[in-house]
CSV table of C-alpha atoms in Angstrom, one decimal:
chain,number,residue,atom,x,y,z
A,1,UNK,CA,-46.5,126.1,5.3
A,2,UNK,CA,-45.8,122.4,4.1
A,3,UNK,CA,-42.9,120.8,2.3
A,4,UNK,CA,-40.1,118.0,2.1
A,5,UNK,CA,-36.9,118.0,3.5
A,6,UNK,CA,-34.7,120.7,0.9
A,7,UNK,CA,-37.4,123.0,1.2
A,8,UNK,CA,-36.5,126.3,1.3
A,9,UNK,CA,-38.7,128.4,3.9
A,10,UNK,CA,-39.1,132.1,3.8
A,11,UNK,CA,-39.7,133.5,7.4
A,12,UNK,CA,-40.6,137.0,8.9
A,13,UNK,CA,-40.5,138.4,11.8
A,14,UNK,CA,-38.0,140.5,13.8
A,15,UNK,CA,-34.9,140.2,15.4
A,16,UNK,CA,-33.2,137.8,13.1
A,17,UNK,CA,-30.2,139.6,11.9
A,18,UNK,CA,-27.7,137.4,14.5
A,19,UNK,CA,-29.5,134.4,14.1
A,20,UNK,CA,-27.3,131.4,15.2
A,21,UNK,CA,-30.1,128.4,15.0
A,22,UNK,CA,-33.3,128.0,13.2
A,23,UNK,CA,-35.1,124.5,13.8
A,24,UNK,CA,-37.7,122.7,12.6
A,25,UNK,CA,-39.2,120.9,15.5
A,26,UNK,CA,-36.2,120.5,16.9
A,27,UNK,CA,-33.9,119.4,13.8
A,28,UNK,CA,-31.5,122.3,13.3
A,29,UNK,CA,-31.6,123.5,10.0
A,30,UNK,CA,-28.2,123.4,8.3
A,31,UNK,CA,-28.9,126.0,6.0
A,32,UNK,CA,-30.1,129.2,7.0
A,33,UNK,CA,-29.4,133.4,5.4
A,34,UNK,CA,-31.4,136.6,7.1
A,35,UNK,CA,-32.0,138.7,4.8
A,36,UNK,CA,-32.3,141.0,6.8
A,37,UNK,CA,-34.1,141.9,10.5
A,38,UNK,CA,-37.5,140.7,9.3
A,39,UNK,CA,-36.5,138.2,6.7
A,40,UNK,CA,-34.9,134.9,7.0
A,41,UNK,CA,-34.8,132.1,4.7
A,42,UNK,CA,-34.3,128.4,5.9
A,43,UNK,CA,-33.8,124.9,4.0
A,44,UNK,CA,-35.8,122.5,6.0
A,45,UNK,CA,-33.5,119.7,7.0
A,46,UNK,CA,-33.3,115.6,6.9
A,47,UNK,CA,-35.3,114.5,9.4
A,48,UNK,CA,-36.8,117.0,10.7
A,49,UNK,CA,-40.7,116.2,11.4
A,50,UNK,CA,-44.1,118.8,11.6
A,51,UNK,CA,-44.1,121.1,14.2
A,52,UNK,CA,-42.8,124.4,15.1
A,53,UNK,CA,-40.3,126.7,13.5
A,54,UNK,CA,-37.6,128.5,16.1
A,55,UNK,CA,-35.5,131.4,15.7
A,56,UNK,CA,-32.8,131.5,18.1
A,57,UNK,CA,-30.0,134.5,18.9
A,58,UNK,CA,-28.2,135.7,21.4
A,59,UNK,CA,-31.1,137.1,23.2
A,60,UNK,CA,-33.1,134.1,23.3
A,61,UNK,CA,-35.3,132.1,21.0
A,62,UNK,CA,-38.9,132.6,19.1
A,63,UNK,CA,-41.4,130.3,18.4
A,64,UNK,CA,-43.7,130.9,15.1
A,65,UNK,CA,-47.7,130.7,15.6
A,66,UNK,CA,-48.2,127.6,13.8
A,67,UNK,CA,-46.3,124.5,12.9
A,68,UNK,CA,-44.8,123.7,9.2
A,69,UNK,CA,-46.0,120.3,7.7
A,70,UNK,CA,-43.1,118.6,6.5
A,71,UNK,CA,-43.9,115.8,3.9
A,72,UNK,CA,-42.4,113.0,2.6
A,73,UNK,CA,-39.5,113.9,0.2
A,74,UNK,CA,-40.7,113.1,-3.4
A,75,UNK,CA,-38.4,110.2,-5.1
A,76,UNK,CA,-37.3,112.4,-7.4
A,77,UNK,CA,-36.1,115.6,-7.2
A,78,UNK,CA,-34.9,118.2,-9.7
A,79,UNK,CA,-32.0,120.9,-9.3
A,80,UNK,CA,-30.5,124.0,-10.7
A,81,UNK,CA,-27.2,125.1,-10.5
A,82,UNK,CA,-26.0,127.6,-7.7
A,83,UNK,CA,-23.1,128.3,-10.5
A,84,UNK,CA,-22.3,127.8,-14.3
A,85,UNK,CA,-20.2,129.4,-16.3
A,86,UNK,CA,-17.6,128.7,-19.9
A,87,UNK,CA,-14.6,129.5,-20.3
A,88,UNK,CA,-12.2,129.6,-23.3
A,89,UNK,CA,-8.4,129.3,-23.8
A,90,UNK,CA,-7.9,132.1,-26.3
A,91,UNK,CA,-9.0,134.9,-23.6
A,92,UNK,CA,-7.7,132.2,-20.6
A,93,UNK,CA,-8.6,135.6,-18.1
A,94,UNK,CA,-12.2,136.3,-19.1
A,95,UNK,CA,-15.0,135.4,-17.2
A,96,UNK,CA,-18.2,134.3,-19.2
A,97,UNK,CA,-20.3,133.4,-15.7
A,98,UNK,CA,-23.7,136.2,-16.4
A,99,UNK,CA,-23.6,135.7,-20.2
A,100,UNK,CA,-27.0,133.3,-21.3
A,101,UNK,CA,-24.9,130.9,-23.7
A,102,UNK,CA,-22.5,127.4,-22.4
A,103,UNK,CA,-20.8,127.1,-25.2
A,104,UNK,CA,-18.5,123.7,-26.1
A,105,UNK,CA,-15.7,122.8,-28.4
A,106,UNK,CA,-12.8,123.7,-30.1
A,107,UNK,CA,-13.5,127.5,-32.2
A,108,UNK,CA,-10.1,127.6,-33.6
A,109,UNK,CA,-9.0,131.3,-33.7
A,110,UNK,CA,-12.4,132.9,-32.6
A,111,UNK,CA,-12.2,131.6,-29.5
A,112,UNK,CA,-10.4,128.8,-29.4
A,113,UNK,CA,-11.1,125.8,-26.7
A,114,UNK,CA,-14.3,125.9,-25.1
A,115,UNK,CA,-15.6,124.0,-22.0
A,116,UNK,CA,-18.7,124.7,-19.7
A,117,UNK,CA,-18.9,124.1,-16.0
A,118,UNK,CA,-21.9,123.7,-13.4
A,119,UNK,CA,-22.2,123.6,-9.8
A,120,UNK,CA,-25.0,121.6,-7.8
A,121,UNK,CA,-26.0,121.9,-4.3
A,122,UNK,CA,-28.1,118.7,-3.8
A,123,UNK,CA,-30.4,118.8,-0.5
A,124,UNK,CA,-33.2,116.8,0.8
A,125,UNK,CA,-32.4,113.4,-0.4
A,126,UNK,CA,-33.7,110.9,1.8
A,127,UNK,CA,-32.5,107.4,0.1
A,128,UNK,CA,-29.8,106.0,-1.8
A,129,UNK,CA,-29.4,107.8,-5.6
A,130,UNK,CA,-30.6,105.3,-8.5
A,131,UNK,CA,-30.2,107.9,-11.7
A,132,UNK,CA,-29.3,111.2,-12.0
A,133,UNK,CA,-29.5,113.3,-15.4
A,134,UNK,CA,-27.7,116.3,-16.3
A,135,UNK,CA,-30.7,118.1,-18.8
A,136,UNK,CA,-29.1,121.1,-21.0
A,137,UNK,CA,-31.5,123.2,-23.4
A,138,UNK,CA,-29.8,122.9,-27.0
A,139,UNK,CA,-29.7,126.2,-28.6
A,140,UNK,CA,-27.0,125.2,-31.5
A,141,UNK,CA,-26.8,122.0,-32.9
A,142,UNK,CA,-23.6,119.7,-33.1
A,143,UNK,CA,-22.4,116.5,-33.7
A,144,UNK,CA,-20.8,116.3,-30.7
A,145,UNK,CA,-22.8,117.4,-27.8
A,146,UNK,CA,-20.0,117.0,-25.3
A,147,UNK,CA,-18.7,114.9,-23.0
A,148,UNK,CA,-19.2,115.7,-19.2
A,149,UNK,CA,-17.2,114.4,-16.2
A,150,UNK,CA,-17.0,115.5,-12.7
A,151,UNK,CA,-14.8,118.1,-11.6
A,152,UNK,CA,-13.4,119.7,-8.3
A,153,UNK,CA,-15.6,122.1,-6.5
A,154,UNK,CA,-12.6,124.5,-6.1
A,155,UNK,CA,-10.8,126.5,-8.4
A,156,UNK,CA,-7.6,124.7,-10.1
A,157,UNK,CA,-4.7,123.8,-7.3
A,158,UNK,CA,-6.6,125.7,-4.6
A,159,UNK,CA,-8.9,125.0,-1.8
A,160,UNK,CA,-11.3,127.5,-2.7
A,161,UNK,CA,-14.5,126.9,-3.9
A,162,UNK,CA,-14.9,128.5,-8.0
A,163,UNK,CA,-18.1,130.8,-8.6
A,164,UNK,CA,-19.7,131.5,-11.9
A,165,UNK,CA,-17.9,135.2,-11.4
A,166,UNK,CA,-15.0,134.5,-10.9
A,167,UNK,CA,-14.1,131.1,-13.0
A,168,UNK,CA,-12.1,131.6,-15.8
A,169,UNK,CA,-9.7,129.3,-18.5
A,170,UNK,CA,-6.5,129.6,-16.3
A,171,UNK,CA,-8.4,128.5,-13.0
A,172,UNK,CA,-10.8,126.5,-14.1
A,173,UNK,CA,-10.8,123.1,-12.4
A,174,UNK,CA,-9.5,120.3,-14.9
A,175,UNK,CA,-11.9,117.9,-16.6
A,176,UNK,CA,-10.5,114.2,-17.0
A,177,UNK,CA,-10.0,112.3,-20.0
A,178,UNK,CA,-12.9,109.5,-19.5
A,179,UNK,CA,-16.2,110.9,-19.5
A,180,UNK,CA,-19.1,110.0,-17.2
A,181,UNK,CA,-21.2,110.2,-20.3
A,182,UNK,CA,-21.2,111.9,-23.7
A,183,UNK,CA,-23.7,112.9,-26.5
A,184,UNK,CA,-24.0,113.5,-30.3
A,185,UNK,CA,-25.9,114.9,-32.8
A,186,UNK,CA,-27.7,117.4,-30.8
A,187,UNK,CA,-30.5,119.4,-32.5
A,188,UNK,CA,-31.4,123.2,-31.3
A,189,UNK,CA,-34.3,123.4,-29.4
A,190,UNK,CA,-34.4,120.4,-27.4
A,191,UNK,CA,-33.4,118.7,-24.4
A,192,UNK,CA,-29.9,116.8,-24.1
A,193,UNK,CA,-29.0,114.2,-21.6
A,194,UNK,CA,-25.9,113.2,-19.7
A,195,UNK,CA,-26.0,110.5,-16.7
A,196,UNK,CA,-24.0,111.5,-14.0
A,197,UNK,CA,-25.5,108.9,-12.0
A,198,UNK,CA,-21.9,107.4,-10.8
A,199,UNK,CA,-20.8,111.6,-9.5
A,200,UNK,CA,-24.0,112.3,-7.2
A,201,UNK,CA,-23.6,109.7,-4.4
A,202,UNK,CA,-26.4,111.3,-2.3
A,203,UNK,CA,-26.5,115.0,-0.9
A,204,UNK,CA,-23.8,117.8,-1.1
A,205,UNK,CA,-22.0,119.7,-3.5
A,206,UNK,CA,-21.1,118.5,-7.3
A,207,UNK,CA,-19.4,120.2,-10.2
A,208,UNK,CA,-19.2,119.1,-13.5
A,209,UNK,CA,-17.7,120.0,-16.5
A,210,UNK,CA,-18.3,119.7,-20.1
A,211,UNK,CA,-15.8,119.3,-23.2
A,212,UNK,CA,-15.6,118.5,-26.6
A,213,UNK,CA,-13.1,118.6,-29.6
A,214,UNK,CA,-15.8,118.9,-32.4
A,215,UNK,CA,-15.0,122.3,-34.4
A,216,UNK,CA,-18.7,122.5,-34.6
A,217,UNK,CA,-19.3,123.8,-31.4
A,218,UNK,CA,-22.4,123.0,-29.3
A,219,UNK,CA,-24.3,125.6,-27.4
A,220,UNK,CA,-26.7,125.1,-24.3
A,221,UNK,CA,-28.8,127.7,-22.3
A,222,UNK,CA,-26.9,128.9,-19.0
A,223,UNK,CA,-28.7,129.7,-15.4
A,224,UNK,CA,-29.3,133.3,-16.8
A,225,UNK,CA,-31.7,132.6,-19.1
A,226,UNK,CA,-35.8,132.8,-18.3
A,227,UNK,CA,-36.9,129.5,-19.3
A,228,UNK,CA,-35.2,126.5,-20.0
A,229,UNK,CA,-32.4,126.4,-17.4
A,230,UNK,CA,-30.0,123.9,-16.9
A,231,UNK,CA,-31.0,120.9,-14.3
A,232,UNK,CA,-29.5,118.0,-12.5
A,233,UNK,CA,-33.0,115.6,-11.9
A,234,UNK,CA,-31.9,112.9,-8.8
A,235,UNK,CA,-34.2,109.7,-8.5
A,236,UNK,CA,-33.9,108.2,-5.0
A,237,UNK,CA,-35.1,105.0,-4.0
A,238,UNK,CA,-38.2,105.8,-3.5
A,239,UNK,CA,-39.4,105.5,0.6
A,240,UNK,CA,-36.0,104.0,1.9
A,241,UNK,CA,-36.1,104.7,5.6
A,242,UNK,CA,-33.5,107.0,7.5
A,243,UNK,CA,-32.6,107.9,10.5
A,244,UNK,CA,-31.7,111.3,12.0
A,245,UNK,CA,-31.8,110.6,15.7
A,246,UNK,CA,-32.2,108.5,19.1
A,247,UNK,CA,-32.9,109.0,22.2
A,248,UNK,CA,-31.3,108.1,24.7
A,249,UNK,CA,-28.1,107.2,23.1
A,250,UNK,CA,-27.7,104.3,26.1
A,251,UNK,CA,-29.4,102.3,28.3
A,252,UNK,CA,-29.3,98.9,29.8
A,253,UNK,CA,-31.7,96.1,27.6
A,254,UNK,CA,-35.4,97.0,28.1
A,255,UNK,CA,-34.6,100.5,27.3
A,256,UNK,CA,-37.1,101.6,25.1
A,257,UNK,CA,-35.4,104.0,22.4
A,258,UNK,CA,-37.4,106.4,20.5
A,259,UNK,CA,-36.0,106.9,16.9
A,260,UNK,CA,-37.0,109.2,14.7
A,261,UNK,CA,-36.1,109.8,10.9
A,262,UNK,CA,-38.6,109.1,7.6
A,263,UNK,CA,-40.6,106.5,6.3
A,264,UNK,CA,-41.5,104.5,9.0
A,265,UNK,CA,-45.1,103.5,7.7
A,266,UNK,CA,-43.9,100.6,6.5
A,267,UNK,CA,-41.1,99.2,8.8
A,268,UNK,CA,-40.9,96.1,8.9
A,269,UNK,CA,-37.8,95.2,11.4
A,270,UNK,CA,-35.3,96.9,13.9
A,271,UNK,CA,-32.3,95.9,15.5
A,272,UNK,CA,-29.2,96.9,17.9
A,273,UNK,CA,-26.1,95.7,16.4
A,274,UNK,CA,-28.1,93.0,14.6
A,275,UNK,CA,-30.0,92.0,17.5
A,276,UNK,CA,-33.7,92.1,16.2
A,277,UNK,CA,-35.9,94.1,18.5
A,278,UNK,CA,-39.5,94.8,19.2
A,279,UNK,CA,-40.9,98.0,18.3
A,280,UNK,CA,-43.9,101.0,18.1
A,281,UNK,CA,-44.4,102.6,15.2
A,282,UNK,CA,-45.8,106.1,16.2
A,283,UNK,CA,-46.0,107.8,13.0
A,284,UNK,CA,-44.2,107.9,9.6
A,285,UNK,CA,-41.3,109.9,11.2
A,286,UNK,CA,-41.1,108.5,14.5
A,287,UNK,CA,-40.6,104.9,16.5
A,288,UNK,CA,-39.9,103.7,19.7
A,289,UNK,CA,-37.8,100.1,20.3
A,290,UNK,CA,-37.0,98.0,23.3
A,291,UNK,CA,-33.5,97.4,23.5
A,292,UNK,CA,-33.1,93.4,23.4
A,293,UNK,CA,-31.5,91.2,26.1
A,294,UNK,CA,-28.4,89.9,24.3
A,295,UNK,CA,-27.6,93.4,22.6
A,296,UNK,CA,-24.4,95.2,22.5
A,297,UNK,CA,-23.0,98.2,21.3
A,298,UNK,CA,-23.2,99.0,18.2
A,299,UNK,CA,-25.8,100.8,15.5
A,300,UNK,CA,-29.5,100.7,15.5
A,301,UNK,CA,-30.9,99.4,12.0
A,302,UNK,CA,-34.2,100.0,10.3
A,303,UNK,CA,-36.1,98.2,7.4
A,304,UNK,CA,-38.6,98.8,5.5
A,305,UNK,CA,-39.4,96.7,2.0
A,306,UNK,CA,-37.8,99.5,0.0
A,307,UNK,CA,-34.6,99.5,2.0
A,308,UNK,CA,-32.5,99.5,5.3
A,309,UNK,CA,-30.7,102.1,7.2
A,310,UNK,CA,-28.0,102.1,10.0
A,311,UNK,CA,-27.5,104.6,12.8
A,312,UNK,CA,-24.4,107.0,12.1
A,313,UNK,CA,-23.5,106.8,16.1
A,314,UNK,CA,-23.9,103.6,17.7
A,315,UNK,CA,-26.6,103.2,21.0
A,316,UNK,CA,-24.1,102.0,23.9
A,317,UNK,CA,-25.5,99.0,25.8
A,318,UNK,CA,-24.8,99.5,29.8
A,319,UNK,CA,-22.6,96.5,30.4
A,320,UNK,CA,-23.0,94.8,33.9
A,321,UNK,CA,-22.2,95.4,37.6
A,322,UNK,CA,-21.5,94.3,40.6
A,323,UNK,CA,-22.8,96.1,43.8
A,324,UNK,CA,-22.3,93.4,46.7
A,325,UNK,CA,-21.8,90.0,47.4
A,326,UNK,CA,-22.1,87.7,50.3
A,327,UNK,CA,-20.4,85.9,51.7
A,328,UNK,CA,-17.0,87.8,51.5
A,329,UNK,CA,-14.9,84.7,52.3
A,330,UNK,CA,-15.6,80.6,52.0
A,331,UNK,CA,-14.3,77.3,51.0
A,332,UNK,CA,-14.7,76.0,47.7
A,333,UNK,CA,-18.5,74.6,47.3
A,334,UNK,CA,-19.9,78.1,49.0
A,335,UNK,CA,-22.9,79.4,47.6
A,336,UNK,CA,-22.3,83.1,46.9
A,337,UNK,CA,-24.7,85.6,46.2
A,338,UNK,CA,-24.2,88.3,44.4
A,339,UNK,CA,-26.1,91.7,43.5
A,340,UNK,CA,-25.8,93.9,40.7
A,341,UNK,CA,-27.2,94.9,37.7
A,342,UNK,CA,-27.8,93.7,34.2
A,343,UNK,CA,-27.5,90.1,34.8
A,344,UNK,CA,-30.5,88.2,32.6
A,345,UNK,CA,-27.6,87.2,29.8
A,346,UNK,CA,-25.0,86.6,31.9
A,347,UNK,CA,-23.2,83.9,30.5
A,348,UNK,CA,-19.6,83.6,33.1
A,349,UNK,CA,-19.1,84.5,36.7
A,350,UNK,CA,-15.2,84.0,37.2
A,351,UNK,CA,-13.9,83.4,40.4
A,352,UNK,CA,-10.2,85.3,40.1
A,353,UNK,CA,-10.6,84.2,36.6
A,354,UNK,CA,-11.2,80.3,37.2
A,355,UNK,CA,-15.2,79.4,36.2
A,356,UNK,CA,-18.0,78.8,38.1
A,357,UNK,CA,-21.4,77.3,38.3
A,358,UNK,CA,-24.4,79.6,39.0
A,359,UNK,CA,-28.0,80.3,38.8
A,360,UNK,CA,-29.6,83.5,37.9
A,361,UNK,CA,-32.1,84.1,40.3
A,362,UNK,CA,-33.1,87.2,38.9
A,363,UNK,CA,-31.7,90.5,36.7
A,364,UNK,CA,-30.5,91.6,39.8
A,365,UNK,CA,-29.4,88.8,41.5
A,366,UNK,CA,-26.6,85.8,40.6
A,367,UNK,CA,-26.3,82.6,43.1
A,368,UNK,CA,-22.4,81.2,42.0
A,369,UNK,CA,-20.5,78.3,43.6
A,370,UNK,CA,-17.0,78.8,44.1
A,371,UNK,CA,-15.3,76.8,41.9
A,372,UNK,CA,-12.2,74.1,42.2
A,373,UNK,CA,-8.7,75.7,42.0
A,374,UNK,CA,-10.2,79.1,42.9
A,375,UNK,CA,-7.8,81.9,44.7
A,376,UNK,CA,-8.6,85.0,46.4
A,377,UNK,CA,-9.1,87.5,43.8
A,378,UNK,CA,-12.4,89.5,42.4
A,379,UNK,CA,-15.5,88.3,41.4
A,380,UNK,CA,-16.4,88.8,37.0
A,381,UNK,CA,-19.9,88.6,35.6
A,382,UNK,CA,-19.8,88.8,31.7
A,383,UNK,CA,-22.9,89.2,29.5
A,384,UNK,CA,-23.1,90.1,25.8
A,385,UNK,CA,-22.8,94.3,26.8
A,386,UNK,CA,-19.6,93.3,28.5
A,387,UNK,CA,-18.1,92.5,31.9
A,388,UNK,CA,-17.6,93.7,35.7
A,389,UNK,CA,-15.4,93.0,38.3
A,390,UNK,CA,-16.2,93.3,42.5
A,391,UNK,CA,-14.5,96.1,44.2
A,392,UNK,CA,-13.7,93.7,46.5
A,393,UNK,CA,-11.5,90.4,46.5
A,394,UNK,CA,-13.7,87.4,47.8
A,395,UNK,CA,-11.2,85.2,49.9
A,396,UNK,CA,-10.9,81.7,49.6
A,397,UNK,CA,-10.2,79.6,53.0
A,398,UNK,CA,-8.2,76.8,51.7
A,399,UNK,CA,-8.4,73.4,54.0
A,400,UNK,CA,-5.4,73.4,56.2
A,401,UNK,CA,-2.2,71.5,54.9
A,402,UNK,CA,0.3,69.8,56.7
A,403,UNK,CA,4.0,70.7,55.3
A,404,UNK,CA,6.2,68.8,58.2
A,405,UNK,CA,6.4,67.8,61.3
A,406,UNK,CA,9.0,66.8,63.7
């Protein structure tokens, strides 16, 4: 009934076999498997918030009883592999991926090379990665305990993603020459650890593989085991804000925005496109902020004191415009006034391009003078969102000229 974002929730019911959605108070899960037609299993996504779980096909969409608590994601956060598997060169065609034992180095004629690979699906994380460990269970000592690297999710030259049944020497993704980390002297019956902090940059997919040369090969427990398993342990910084969505996604300044995402206890600043704003902080998932007067387009940002987060999309500031203006025609020195929208940071009104003098009466309303060495032409208002033109030219009666006379 309760749990962070990764969270795997088993629901039942009816109907779900051609499920297309399941959400979480909205937040589509991105993760989601029935079982069958009265058992459904979904991950609980980023930035989803307590509330509701729906079921949605082609018939329509259910609603369950009572809402799911989701709470903060914990800073860090501890996986096991979807795959792992060795493989070794003197049966290049074997696959090794149920048997209990990752086995590692060079067996001469027994076996000949062996390496080990593991696959992560990483899910939930909610701030930037500080550390992450690959822990293997030692069941054969060494003095090499291998050297591990990242790898290719897919099988060698291919675009298809290797599983523990099917990976074997000949397709086994390569493993490069500088290691992300490597071990010695490894004693049975103990933990060993590799950082692999530089391969997980956040959540996703991650393989790595493992080598070694020693002729005193290294063995580790594999995913099939009972206890002990393989794990990839992810530290985050702890209570970074995000942000999963905004709405609206544009407005003129004085919009208020509400935002929503995790940890928002402890904001401590908001802006549009660096603009700082002012702000409501409704809960620890959710806020609502005013758009500023000088804003433009660009990305909302959120601080708290243990980090700072920008928008993926960026919240469009309506730029301004111009509905009327009167009089349609003067000498220079006429006072125009002009109507519109948007116009508290105006900073030019053009007359055909040449600059005038004007007063902002209001956000609404601009009184302009028509400036010196102005032509007929359109009338421009700019302000940091942008610019707008009239529909209409404003005509300029020019003081007659005498040319000749006879």
């Amino acid at each position: 009934t309760s749990g962070p974002p990764g969270t795997e929730v088993t629901l039942t019911g009816t109907g779900f076999l051609g499920t297309t959605q399941v959400t979480f108070n909205g937040t589509p899960s991105t993760s989601f498997t029935p079982d069958n037609n009265t058992t459904l299993r979904a991950v609980v996504p980023v930035g989803a918030t307590t509330g509701p779980i729906a079921v949605t096909n082609a018939v329509g969409t259910g609603f369950g009883a009572m809402s799911f608590t989701v709470t903060p994601p914990p800073p860090i956060v501890t996986f096991s592999p979807v795959h792992d598997s060795r493989v070794q060169s003197l049966t290049p065609t074997t696959n090794f991926g149920t048997n209990t034992l990752l086995r590692i180095g060079n067996h001469g004629t027994t076996s000949g090379q062996n390496n080990a690979y593991l696959k992560f699906n990483v899910t939930g994380l909610a701030g930037p990665v500080v550390n992450a460990k690959l822990r293997l269970f030692c069941t054969d000592d060494s003095p090499d305990g291998g050297r591990v690297d990242i790898v290719s999710n897919d099988y060698l030259g291919t675009g298809t993603p290797w599983v523990e049944t099917g990976i074997n020497w000949n397709n086994a993704p390569a493993i490069d020459a500088t290691p992300l980390d490597q071990e010695t002297n490894v004693s049975p019956n103990s933990w060993v650890e590799f950082d692999v902090t530089p391969a997980i940059t956040g959540n996703g997919t991650f393989s790595l593989g493992i080598t070694s040369p020693s002729s005193n090969h290294v063995g580790y427990n594999s995913k099939e085991v009972a206890t002990n398993r393989p794990e990839l342990v992810v530290t985050t910084a702890a209570g970074a804000p995000t942000i999963a969505s905004f709405n609206p996604s544009s407005g003129p300044p004085g919009t208020q925005v509400t935002v929503t995402g995790t940890n928002y206890s402890t904001v401590s600043a908001v802006a549009f496109n660096g603009v700082a704003a002012t702000y409501i902080i409704d809960s620890g998932t959710q806020l609502r902020a005013t758009v500023p007067a000088t804003a433009s387009t660009g990305p909302i940002r959120v601080t708290n004191p243990n980090g700072t987060v920008l928008s993926v999309a960026n919240f469009t500031v309506d730029p301004p415009t111009i509905t009327n203006f009167t009089p349609a025609t003067g000498p220079i020195g006429t006072q125009v006034t002009i109507t519109g929208t948007q116009f508290s940071t105006v900073s030019s009104v053009r007359f055909n391009g040449v600059a005038a003098s004007f007063t902002i009466n209001s956000p609404t309303q601009i009184q302009a003078t028509v400036p010196a060495g102005a032509t007929t032409g359109a009338i421009s208002v700019l302000n940091p969102a942008g610019s707008a033109s009239s529909a209409t030219n404003f005509t300029v009666i020019l003081a007659p000229t005498i040319t000749n006379f006879t």
